[in-house]
PDB file of C-alpha atoms and ligand atoms in Angstrom:
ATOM      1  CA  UNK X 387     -39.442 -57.367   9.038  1.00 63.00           C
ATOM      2  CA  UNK X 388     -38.430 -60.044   6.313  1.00 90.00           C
ATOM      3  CA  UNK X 389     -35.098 -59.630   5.686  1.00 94.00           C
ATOM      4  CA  UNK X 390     -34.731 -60.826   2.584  1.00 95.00           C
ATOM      5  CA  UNK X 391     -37.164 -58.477   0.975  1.00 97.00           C
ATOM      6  CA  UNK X 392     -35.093 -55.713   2.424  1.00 98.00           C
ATOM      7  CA  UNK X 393     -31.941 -57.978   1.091  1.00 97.00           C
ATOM      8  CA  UNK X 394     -33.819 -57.933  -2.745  1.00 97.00           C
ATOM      9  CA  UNK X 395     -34.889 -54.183  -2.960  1.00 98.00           C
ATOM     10  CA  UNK X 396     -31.164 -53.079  -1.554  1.00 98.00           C
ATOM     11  CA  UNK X 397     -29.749 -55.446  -4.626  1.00 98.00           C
ATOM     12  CA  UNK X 398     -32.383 -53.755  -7.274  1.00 98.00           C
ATOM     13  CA  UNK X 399     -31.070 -51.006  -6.105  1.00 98.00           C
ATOM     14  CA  UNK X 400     -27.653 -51.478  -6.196  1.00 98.00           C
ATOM     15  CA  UNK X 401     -28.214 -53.008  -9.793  1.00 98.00           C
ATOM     16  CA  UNK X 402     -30.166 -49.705 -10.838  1.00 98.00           C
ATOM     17  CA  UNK X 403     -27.408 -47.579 -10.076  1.00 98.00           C
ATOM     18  CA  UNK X 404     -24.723 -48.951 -10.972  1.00 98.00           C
ATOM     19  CA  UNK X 405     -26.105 -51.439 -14.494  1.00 97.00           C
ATOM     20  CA  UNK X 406     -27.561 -48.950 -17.515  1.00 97.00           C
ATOM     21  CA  UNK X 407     -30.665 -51.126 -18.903  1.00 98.00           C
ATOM     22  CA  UNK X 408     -30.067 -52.484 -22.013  1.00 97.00           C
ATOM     23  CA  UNK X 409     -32.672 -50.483 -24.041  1.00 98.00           C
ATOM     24  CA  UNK X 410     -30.993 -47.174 -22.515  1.00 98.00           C
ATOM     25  CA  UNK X 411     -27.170 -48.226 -23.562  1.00 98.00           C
ATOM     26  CA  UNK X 412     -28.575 -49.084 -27.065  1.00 98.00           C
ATOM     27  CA  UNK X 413     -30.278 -46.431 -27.509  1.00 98.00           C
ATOM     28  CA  UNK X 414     -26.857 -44.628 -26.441  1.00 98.00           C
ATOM     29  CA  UNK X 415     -24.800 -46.665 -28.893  1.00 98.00           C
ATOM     30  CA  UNK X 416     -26.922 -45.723 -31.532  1.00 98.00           C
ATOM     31  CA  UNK X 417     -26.950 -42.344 -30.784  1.00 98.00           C
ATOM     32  CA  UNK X 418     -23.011 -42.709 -31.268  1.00 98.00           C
ATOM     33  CA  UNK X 419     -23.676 -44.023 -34.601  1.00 97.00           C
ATOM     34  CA  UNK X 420     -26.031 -41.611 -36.174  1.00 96.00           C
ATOM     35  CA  UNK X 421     -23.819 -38.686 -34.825  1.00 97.00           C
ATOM     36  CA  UNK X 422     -21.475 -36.681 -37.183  1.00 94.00           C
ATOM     37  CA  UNK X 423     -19.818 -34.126 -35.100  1.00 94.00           C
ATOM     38  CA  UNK X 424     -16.730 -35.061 -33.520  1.00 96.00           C
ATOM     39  CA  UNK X 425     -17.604 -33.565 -29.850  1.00 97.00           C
ATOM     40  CA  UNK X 426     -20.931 -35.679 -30.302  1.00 97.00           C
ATOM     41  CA  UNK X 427     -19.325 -38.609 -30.603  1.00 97.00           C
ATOM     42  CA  UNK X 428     -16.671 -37.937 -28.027  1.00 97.00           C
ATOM     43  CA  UNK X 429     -19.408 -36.907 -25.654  1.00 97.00           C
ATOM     44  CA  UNK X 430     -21.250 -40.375 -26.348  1.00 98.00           C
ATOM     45  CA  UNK X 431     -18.186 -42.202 -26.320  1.00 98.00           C
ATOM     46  CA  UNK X 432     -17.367 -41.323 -22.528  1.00 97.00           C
ATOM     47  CA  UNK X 433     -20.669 -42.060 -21.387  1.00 98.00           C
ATOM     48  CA  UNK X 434     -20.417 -45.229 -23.209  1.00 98.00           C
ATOM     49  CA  UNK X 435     -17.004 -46.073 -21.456  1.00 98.00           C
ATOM     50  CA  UNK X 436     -18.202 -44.436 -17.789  1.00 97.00           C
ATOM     51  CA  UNK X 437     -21.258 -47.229 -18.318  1.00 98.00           C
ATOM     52  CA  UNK X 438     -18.993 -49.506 -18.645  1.00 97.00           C
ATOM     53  CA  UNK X 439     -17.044 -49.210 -15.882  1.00 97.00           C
ATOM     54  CA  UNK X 440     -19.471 -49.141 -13.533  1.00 97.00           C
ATOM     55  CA  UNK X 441     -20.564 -52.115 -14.206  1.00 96.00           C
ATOM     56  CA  UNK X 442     -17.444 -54.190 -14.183  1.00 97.00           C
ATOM     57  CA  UNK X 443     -16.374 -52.359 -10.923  1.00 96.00           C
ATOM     58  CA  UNK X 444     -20.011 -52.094  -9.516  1.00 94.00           C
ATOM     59  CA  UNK X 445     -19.705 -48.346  -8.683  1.00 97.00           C
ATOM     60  CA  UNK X 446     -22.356 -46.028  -9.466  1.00 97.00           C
ATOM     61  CA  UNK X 447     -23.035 -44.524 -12.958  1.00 97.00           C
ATOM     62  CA  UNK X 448     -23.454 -40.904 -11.369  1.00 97.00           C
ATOM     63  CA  UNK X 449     -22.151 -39.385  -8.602  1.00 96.00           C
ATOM     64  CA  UNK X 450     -25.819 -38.020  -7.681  1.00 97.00           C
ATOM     65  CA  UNK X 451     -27.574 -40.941  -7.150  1.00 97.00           C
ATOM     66  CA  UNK X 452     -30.498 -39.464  -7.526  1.00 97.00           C
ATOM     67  CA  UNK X 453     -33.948 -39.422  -4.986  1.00 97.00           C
ATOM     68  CA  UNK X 454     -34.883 -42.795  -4.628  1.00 97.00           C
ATOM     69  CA  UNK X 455     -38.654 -43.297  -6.018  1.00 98.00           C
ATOM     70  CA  UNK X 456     -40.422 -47.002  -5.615  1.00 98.00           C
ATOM     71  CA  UNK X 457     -43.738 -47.032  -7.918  1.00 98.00           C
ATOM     72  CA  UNK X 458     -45.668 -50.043  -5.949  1.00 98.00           C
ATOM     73  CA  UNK X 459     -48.275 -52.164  -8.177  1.00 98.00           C
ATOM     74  CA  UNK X 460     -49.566 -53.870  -4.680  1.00 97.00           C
ATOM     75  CA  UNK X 461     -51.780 -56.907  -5.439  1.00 97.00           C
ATOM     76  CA  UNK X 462     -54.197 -57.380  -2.808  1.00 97.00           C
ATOM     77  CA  UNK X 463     -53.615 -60.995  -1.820  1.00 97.00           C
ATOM     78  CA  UNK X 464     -49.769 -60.851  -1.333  1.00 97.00           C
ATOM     79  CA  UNK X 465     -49.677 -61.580   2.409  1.00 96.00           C
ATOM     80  CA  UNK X 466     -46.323 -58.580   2.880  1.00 96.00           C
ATOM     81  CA  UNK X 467     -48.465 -56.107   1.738  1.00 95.00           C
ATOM     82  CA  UNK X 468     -48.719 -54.306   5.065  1.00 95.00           C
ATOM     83  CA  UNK X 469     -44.673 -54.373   5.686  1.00 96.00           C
ATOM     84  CA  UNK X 470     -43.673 -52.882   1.950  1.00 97.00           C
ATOM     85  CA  UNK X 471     -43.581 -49.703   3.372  1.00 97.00           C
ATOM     86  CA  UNK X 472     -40.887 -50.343   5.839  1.00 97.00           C
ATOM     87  CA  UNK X 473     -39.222 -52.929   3.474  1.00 98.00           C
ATOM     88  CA  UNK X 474     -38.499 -50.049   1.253  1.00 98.00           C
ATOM     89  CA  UNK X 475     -37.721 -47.584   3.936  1.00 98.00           C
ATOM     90  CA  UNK X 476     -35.088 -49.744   5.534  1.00 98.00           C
ATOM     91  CA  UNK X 477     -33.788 -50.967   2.068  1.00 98.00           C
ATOM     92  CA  UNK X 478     -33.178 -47.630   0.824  1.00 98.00           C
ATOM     93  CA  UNK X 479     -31.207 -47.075   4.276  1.00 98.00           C
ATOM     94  CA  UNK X 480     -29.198 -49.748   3.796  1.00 98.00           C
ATOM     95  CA  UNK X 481     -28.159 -49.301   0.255  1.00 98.00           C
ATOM     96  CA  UNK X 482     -27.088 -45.632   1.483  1.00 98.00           C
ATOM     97  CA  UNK X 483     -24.358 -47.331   3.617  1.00 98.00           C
ATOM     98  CA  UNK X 484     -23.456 -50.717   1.352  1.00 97.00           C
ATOM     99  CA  UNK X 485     -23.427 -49.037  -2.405  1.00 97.00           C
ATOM    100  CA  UNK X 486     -22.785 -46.339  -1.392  1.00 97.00           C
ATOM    101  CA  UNK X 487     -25.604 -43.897  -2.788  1.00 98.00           C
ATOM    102  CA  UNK X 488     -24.925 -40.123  -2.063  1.00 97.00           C
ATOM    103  CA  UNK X 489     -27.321 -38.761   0.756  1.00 98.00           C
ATOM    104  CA  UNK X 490     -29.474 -36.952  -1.552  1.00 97.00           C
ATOM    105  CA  UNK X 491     -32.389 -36.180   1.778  1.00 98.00           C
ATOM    106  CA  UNK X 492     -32.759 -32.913   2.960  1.00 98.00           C
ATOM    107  CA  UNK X 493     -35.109 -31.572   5.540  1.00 98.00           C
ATOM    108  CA  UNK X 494     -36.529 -28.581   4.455  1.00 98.00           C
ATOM    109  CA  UNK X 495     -36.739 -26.277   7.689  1.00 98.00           C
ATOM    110  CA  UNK X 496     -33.470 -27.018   9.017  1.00 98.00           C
ATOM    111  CA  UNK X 497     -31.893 -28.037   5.721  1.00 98.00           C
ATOM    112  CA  UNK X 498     -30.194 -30.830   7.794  1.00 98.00           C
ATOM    113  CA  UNK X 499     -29.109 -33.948   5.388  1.00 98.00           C
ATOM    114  CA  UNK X 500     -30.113 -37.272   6.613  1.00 98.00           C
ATOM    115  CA  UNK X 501     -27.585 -39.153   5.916  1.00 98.00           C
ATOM    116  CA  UNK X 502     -29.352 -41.886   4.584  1.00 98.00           C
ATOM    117  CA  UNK X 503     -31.854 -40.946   1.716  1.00 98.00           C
ATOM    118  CA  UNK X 504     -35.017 -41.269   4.141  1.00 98.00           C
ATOM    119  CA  UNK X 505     -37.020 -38.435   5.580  1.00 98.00           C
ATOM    120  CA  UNK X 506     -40.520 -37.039   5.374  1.00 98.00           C
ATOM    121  CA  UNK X 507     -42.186 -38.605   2.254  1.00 97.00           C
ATOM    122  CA  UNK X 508     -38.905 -40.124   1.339  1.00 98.00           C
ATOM    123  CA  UNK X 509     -37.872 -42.454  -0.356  1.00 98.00           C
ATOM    124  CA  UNK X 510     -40.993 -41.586  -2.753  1.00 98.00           C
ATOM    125  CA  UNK X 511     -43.452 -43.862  -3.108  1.00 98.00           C
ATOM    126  CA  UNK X 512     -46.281 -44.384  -6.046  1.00 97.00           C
ATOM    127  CA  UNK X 513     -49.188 -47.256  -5.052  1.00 97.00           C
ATOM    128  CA  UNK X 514     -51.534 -48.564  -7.296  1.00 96.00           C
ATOM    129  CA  UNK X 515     -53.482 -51.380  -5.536  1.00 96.00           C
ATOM    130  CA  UNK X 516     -53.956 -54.219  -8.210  1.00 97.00           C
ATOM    131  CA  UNK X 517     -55.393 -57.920  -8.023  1.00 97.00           C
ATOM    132  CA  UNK X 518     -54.093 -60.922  -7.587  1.00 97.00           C
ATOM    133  CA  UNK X 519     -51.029 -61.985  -5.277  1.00 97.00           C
ATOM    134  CA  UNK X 520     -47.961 -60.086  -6.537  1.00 98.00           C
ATOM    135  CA  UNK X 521     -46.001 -57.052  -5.672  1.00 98.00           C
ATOM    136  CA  UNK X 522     -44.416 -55.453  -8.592  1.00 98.00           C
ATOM    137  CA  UNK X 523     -42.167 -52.501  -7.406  1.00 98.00           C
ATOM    138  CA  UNK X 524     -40.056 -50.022  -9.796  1.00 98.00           C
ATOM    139  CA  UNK X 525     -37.202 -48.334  -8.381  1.00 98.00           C
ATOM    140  CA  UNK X 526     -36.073 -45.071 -10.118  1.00 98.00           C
ATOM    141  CA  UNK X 527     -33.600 -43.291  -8.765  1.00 97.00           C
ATOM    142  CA  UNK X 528     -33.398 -39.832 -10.338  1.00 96.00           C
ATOM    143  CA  UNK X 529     -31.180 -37.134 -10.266  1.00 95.00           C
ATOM    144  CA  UNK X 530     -31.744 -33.621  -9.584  1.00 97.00           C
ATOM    145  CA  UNK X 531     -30.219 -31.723 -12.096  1.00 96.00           C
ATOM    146  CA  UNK X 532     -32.657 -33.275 -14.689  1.00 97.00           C
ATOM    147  CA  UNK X 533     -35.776 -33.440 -12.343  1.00 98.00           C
ATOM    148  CA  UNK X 534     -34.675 -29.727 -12.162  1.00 98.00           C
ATOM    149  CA  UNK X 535     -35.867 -29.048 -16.005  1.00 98.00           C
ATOM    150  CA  UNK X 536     -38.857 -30.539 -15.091  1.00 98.00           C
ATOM    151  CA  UNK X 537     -42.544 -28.497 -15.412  1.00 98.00           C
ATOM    152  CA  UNK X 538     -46.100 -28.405 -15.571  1.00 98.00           C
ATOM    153  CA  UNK X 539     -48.080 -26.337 -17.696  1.00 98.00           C
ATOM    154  CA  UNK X 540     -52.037 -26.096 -17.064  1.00 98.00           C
ATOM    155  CA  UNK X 541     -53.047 -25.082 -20.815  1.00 98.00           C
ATOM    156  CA  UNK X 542     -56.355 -24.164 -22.403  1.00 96.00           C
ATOM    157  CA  UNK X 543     -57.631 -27.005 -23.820  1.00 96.00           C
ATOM    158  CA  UNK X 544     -57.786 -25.733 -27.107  1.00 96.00           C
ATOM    159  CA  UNK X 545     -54.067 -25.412 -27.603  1.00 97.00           C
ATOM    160  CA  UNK X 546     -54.445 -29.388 -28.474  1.00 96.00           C
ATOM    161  CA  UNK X 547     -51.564 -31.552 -28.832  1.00 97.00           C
ATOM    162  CA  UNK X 548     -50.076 -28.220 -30.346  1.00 98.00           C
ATOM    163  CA  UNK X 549     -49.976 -26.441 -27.231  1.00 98.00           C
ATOM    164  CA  UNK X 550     -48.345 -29.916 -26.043  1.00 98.00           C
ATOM    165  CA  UNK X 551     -45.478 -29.894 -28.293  1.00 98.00           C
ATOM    166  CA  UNK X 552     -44.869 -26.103 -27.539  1.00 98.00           C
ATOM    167  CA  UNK X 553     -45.051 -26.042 -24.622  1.00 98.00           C
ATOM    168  CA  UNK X 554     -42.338 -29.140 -24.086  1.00 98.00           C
ATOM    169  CA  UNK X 555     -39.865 -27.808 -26.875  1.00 98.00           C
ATOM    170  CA  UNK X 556     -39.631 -24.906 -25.001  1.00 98.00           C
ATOM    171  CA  UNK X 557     -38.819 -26.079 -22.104  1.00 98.00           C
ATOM    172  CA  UNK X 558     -36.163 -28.266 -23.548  1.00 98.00           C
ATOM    173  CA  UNK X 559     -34.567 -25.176 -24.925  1.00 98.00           C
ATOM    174  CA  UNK X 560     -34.796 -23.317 -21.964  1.00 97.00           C
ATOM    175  CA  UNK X 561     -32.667 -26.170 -20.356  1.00 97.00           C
ATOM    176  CA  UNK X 562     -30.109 -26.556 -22.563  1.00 97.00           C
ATOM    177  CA  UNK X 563     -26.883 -28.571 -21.664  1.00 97.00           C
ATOM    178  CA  UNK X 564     -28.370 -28.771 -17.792  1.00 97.00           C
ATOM    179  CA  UNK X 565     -30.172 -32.216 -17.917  1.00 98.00           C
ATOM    180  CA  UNK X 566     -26.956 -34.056 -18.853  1.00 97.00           C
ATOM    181  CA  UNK X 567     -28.292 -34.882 -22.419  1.00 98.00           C
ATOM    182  CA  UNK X 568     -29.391 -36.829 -24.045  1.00 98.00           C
ATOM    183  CA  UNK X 569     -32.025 -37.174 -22.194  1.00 98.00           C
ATOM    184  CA  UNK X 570     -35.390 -38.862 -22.052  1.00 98.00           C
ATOM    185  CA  UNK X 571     -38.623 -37.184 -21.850  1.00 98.00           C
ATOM    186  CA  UNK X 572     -41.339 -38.154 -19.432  1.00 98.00           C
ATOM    187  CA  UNK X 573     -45.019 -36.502 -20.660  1.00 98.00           C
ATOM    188  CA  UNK X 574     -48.251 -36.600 -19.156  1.00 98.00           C
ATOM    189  CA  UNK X 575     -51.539 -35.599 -20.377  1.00 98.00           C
ATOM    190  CA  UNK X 576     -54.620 -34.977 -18.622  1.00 98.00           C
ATOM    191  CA  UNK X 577     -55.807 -35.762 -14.935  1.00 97.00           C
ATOM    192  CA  UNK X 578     -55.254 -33.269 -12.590  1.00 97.00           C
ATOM    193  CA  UNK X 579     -52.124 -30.964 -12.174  1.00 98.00           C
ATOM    194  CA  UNK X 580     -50.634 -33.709  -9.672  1.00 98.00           C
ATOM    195  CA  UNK X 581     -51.889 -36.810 -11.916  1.00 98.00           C
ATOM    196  CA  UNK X 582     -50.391 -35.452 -14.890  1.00 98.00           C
ATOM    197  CA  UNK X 583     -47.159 -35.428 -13.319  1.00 98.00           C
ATOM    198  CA  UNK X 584     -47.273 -38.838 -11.691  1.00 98.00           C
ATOM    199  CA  UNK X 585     -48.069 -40.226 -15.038  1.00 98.00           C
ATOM    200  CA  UNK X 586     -45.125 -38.094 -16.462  1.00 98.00           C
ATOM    201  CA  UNK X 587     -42.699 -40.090 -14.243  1.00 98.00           C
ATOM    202  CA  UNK X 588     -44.409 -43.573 -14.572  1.00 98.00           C
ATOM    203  CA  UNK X 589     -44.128 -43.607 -18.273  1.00 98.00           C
ATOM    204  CA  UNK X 590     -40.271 -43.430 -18.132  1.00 98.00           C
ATOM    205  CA  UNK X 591     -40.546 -47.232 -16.765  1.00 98.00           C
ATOM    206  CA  UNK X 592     -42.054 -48.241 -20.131  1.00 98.00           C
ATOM    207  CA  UNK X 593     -38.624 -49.269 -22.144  1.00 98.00           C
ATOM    208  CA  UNK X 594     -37.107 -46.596 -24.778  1.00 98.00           C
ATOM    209  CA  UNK X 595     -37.835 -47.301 -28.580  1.00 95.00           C
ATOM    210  CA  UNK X 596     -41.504 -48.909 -27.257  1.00 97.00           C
ATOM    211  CA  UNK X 597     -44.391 -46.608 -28.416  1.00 98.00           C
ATOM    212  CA  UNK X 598     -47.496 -45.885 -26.768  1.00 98.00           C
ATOM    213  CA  UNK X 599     -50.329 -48.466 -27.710  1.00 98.00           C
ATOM    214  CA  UNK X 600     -52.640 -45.497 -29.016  1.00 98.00           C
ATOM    215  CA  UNK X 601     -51.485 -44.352 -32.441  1.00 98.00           C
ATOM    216  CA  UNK X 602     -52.197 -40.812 -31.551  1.00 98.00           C
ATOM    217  CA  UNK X 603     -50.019 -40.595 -28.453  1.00 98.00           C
ATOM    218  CA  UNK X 604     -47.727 -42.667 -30.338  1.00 98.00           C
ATOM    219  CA  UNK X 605     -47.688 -40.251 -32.952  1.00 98.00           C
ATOM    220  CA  UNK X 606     -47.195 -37.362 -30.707  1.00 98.00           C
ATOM    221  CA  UNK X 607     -44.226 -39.147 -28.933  1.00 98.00           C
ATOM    222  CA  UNK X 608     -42.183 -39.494 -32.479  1.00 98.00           C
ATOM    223  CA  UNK X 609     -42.911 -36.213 -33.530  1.00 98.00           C
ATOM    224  CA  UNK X 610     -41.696 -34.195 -30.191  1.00 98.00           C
ATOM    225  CA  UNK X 611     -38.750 -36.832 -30.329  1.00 98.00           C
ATOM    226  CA  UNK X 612     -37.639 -35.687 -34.211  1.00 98.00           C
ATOM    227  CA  UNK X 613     -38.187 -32.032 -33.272  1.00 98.00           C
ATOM    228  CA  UNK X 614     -36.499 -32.021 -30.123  1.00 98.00           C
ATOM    229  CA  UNK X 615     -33.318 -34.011 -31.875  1.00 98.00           C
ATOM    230  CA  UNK X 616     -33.627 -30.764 -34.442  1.00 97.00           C
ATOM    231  CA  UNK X 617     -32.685 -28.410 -31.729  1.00 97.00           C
ATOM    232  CA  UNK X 618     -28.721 -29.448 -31.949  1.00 97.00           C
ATOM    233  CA  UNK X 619     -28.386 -29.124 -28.193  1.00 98.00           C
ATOM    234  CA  UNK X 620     -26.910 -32.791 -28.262  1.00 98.00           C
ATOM    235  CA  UNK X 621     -24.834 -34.617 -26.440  1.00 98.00           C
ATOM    236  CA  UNK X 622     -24.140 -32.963 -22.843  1.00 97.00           C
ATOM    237  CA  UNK X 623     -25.314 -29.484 -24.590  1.00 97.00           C
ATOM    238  CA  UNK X 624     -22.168 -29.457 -26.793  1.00 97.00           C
ATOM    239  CA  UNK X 625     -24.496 -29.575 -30.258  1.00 96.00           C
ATOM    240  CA  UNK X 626     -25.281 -32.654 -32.464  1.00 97.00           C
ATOM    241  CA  UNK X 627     -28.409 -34.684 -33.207  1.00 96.00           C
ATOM    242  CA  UNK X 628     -28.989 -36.545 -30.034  1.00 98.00           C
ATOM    243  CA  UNK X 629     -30.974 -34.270 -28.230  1.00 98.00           C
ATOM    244  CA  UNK X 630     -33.413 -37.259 -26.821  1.00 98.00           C
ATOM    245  CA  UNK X 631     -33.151 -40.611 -26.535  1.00 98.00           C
ATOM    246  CA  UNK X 632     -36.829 -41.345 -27.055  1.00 98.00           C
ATOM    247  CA  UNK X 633     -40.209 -39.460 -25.377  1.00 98.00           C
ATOM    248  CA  UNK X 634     -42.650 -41.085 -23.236  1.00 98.00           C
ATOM    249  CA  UNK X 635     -46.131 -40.246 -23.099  1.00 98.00           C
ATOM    250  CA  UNK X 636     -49.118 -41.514 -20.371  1.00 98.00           C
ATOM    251  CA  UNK X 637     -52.550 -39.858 -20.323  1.00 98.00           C
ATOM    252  CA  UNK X 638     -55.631 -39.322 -18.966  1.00 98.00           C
ATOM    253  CA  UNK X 639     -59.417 -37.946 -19.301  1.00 98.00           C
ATOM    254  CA  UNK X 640     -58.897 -34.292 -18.098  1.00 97.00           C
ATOM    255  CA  UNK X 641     -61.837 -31.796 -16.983  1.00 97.00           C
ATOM    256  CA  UNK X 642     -63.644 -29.732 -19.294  1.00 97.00           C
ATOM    257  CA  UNK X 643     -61.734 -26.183 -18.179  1.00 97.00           C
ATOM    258  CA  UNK X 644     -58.262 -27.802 -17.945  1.00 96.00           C
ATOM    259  CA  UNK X 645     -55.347 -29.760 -19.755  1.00 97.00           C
ATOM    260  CA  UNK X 646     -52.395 -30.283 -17.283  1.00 98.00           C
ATOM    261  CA  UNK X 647     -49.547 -31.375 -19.149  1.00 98.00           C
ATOM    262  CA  UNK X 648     -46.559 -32.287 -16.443  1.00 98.00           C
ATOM    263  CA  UNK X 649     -43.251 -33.104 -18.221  1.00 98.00           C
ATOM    264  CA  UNK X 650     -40.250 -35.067 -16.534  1.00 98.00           C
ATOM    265  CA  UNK X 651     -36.902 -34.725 -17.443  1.00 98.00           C
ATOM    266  CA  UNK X 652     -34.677 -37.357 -17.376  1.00 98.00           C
ATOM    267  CA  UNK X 653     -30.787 -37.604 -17.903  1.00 98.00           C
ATOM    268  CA  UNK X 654     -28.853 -40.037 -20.495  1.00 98.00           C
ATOM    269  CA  UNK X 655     -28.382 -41.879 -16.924  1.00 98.00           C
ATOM    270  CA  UNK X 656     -31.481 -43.379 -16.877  1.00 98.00           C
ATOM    271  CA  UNK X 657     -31.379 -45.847 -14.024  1.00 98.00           C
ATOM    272  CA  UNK X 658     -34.322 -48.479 -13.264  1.00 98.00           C
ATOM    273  CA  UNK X 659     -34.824 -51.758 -11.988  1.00 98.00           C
ATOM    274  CA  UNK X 660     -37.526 -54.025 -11.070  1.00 98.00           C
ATOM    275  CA  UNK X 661     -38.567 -56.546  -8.305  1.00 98.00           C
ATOM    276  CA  UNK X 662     -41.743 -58.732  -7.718  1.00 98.00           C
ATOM    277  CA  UNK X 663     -42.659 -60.484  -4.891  1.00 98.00           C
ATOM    278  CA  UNK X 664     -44.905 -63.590  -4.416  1.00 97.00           C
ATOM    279  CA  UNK X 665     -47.027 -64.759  -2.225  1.00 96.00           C
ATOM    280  CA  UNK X 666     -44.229 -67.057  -0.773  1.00 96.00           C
ATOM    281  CA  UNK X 667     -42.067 -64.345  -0.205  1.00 95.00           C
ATOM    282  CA  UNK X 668     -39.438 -65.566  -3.430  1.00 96.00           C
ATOM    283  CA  UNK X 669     -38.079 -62.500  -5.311  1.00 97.00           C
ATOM    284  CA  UNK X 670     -37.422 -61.938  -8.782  1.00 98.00           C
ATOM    285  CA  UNK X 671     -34.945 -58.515  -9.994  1.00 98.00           C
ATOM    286  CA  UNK X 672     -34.507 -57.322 -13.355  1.00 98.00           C
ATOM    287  CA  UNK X 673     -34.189 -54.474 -15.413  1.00 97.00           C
TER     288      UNK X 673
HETATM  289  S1  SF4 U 903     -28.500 -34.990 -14.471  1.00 53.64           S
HETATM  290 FE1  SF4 U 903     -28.111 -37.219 -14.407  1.00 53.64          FE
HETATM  291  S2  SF4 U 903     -26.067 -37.547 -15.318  1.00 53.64           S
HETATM  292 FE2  SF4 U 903     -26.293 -35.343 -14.822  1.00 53.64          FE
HETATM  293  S3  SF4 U 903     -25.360 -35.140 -12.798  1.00 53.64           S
HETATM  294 FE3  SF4 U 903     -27.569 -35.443 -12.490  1.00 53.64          FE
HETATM  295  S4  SF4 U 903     -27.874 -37.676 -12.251  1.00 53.64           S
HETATM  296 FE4  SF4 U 903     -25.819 -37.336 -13.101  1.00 53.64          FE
END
């Protein structure tokens, strides 16, 4: 296996969990600025700080490191296409022990932890087969008291982009305080029940305060934002006006009878990083 593919994804890692992106801390800081309440602020503040610190000391942001998922654009003519499978699996074991991530990897019949975030299906991985010679891999690692607030909902598809909105402002309510907020939303539209979903998750890679190309999603992704931030949940559920950092929506053509809508939930502590690969094997990480 080549090592130093296994060396690269272990450092995206590592940089994932313990670096907040830039959009995500800014979108933090200006959280902190628009807030009035004094818990809101305080809230924000030690997030702000905790960020901080983990990335002078290199620790990670969260003590639940989350489920480590890779989402693989594979182009066809990179010649380690056939070994990114292991490259991840053994990268993912080896950040367990160096970082250290929390073994998050539990078999479900004997409920037996791993030890070392691998296991059936796991780390999870997304492939899109592209052209041209580069790998382009995501890492998310995501927590599970957000994915927890996670849903789908398999609405009529005359309920619109009303049913949509509904159907996601709900859900946020329902959560409350759990999802460490504020959080960022994750929404897909169309597909299938298990494409809707997928797409969900993917569009938390596109970076906060970017809309959607289409006007109408776009649209759609400011409006659930202002009405979720109306909900005073705020910061870590103790009220004020950051209720979301920003909403993310992906979609696609849906069947006649159906319109899946799968929402993600993501906490303020949302960790990403990036890594392509060439055809020479050189490496490139960033966030
Ligand atoms: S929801 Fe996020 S911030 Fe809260 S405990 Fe889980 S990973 Fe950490």
């Amino acid at each position: 296996m080549e090592e130093n593919l296994i060396k690269a994804t272990v450092e995206a890692i590592q940089l994932a969990v313990t670096n907040l992106p830039k959009d995500v801390v800014n979108a933090i800081k200006e959280a902190y600025e628009r807030e009035e309440s004094k818990i809101a602020k305080f809230n924000l503040e030690n997030i702000l700080k905790s960020i901080e610190i983990s990335k002078s000391e290199k620790i990670p942001i969260c003590q639940d490191t989350g489920t480590i998922t890779f989402f693989v654009e594979a182009g066809i003519k990179n010649p380690y296409l056939s070994e990114i499978r292991e490259i991840l699996v053994e990268a993912t074991k080896q950040a367990t022990q160096k970082i250290p991530l929390r073994p998050n990897a539990v078999d479900i019949l004997t409920n037996k932890n791993s030890g070392d975030n691998t296991g059936r299906f796991t780390p999870i991985l997304h492939w899109e087969l592209v052209d041209g010679d580069k790998i382009r891999i995501a890492v998310l690692p995501k927590g599970g008291g957000s994915e927890n607030c996670s849903a789908l909902a398999m609405l009529n598809p005359g309920e619109g982009f009303e049913g949509v909105k509904k159907f996601v402002i709900e859900r946020v309510k329902e959560c409350g305080g759990k999802p460490c907020p504020p959080i960022v939303l994750g929404i897909g539209i169309g597909g299938s029940a298990d494409l809707a979903l997928k797409l969900a998750k993917k569009s938390l890679l596109r970076p906060l305060g970017i809309r959607h190309e289409n006007e109408k999603i776009a649209q759609l992704e400011k409006e659930i934002l202002e009405e979720i931030n109306s909900l005073g949940i705020g910061p870590m559920g103790m009220g004020g006006r950051t209720t979301a950092l920003d909403v993310k929506i992906e979609y696609a053509h849906r069947h006649p009878a159906s319109q899946p809508v799968g929402l993600i939930v993501q906490c303020w502590a949302h960790r990403k990083a990036f890594i392509e690969i060439d055809k020479e094997g050189s490496t490139k990480i960033w966030q």
